[in-house]
């Protein structure tokens, strides 16, 4: 039965994706849980929970159990995983599934063990761990098992992972706890400061998607948003431009660019030459921010490519490992040595 029920889980701060062997990505849900505090039970998970953010009575709390790519609330994470695994494998877990689960590259041994324990408590059988940039590189189709350098920048919801990979191993890497969620908070803070306007997370995310940019555009995009006037407490409208968003994100984007430069500085010369030839690959939701590729290319002088289906790269990578365990077992064993 070894791999007949095998799933890969991209356990992200913003979204959790589940890959089922033979079926591809079968689930894509926000990493959000609504908990009824009266009896400590889970009311909603995923999309249903995200839709009630800011609309719940006092007895229901909406929780994001992961923060900066790691588990912030163990019990809620385990409950969320249990529901996702059950949905993926069916309610009968007579044979516990083999689970490959992703973690950011910079996590501690304790954080690593917490992820493994949460998956085990959720009903997984054999739990294997893979680092997110490795899974992202595999999912993006980079030749990770060859003796040549590949560079991947995975910009997720809570963290951004930068890694240079060769011969199934991570040669140099940096992890910064900055990602899409931080971008949203940057937008909220900027609009509060510039327009005296208070907006929510969902509005900030919509601004980021509609007019957000990391690099100067030839023509400014605009969006009208509604919020609360901080001076008189009344509803107020404001027009936000793409240049506003670029200014709001400047600091967070600088952190990601700095992490890329530091990783390149630590890369052996032979592998650095490969990266100049092959370019840098962007994955994760942050890769979809307008001009992200242009910004990284301008700052490093290296060609930058956005992976096909950047949101699915990590989940697809876990699936590829499941299907090619014979040649890619090393990418799992390396991560499990410290456990």
PDB file of N, CA, C and O in Angstrom, residues 59 88 127 134-135 150 165 196 206 212 251 255 258 287:
ATOM      1  N   UNK A  59     -18.836  35.153  19.972  1.00  0.00           N
ATOM      2  CA  UNK A  59     -18.492  33.783  20.398  1.00  0.00           C
ATOM      3  C   UNK A  59     -17.664  33.030  19.359  1.00  0.00           C
ATOM      4  O   UNK A  59     -17.111  31.972  19.647  1.00  0.00           O
ATOM      5  N   UNK A  88      -9.449  15.023   1.473  1.00  0.00           N
ATOM      6  CA  UNK A  88      -8.622  14.494   0.383  1.00  0.00           C
ATOM      7  C   UNK A  88      -8.716  12.978   0.268  1.00  0.00           C
ATOM      8  O   UNK A  88      -8.788  12.428  -0.831  1.00  0.00           O
ATOM      9  N   UNK A 127       5.081  10.560   7.846  1.00  0.00           N
ATOM     10  CA  UNK A 127       5.183  11.989   7.531  1.00  0.00           C
ATOM     11  C   UNK A 127       6.612  12.318   7.123  1.00  0.00           C
ATOM     12  O   UNK A 127       7.553  12.049   7.866  1.00  0.00           O
ATOM     13  N   UNK A 134      12.968  23.951  -2.067  1.00  0.00           N
ATOM     14  CA  UNK A 134      13.272  22.734  -2.827  1.00  0.00           C
ATOM     15  C   UNK A 134      12.025  22.255  -3.566  1.00  0.00           C
ATOM     16  O   UNK A 134      12.058  21.956  -4.763  1.00  0.00           O
ATOM     17  N   UNK A 135      10.890  22.204  -2.841  1.00  0.00           N
ATOM     18  CA  UNK A 135       9.634  21.782  -3.475  1.00  0.00           C
ATOM     19  C   UNK A 135       9.247  22.748  -4.596  1.00  0.00           C
ATOM     20  O   UNK A 135       8.788  22.325  -5.667  1.00  0.00           O
ATOM     21  N   UNK A 150      20.738  26.138  -9.654  1.00  0.00           N
ATOM     22  CA  UNK A 150      19.414  26.705  -9.971  1.00  0.00           C
ATOM     23  C   UNK A 150      19.022  27.590  -8.807  1.00  0.00           C
ATOM     24  O   UNK A 150      19.201  27.213  -7.648  1.00  0.00           O
ATOM     25  N   UNK A 165      20.167  25.701  -5.512  1.00  0.00           N
ATOM     26  CA  UNK A 165      20.059  24.242  -5.391  1.00  0.00           C
ATOM     27  C   UNK A 165      20.951  23.566  -6.423  1.00  0.00           C
ATOM     28  O   UNK A 165      21.046  24.002  -7.572  1.00  0.00           O
ATOM     29  N   UNK A 196      -5.648  59.067   6.098  1.00  0.00           N
ATOM     30  CA  UNK A 196      -6.453  59.004   7.325  1.00  0.00           C
ATOM     31  C   UNK A 196      -7.658  58.078   7.139  1.00  0.00           C
ATOM     32  O   UNK A 196      -8.779  58.360   7.565  1.00  0.00           O
ATOM     33  N   UNK A 206      -7.219  43.179  -2.115  1.00  0.00           N
ATOM     34  CA  UNK A 206      -7.809  43.526  -3.402  1.00  0.00           C
ATOM     35  C   UNK A 206      -7.033  44.656  -4.091  1.00  0.00           C
ATOM     36  O   UNK A 206      -6.800  44.620  -5.307  1.00  0.00           O
ATOM     37  N   UNK A 212      -1.491  46.754  -7.509  1.00  0.00           N
ATOM     38  CA  UNK A 212      -0.178  46.619  -6.875  1.00  0.00           C
ATOM     39  C   UNK A 212       0.947  46.456  -7.880  1.00  0.00           C
ATOM     40  O   UNK A 212       0.774  45.825  -8.923  1.00  0.00           O
ATOM     41  N   UNK A 251       9.683  48.966   1.576  1.00  0.00           N
ATOM     42  CA  UNK A 251      10.522  48.363   2.621  1.00  0.00           C
ATOM     43  C   UNK A 251      10.518  46.837   2.557  1.00  0.00           C
ATOM     44  O   UNK A 251      11.569  46.190   2.647  1.00  0.00           O
ATOM     45  N   UNK A 255      13.641  44.062   1.562  1.00  0.00           N
ATOM     46  CA  UNK A 255      14.084  42.904   2.370  1.00  0.00           C
ATOM     47  C   UNK A 255      14.243  41.662   1.493  1.00  0.00           C
ATOM     48  O   UNK A 255      15.195  40.892   1.648  1.00  0.00           O
ATOM     49  N   UNK A 258      17.266  42.120  -0.789  1.00  0.00           N
ATOM     50  CA  UNK A 258      18.493  41.971   0.016  1.00  0.00           C
ATOM     51  C   UNK A 258      18.792  40.496   0.273  1.00  0.00           C
ATOM     52  O   UNK A 258      19.945  40.064   0.210  1.00  0.00           O
ATOM     53  N   UNK A 287       5.125  36.218  -6.734  1.00  0.00           N
ATOM     54  CA  UNK A 287       5.651  36.277  -8.100  1.00  0.00           C
ATOM     55  C   UNK A 287       4.651  36.953  -9.031  1.00  0.00           C
ATOM     56  O   UNK A 287       5.012  37.457 -10.100  1.00  0.00           O
TER      57      UNK A 287
END
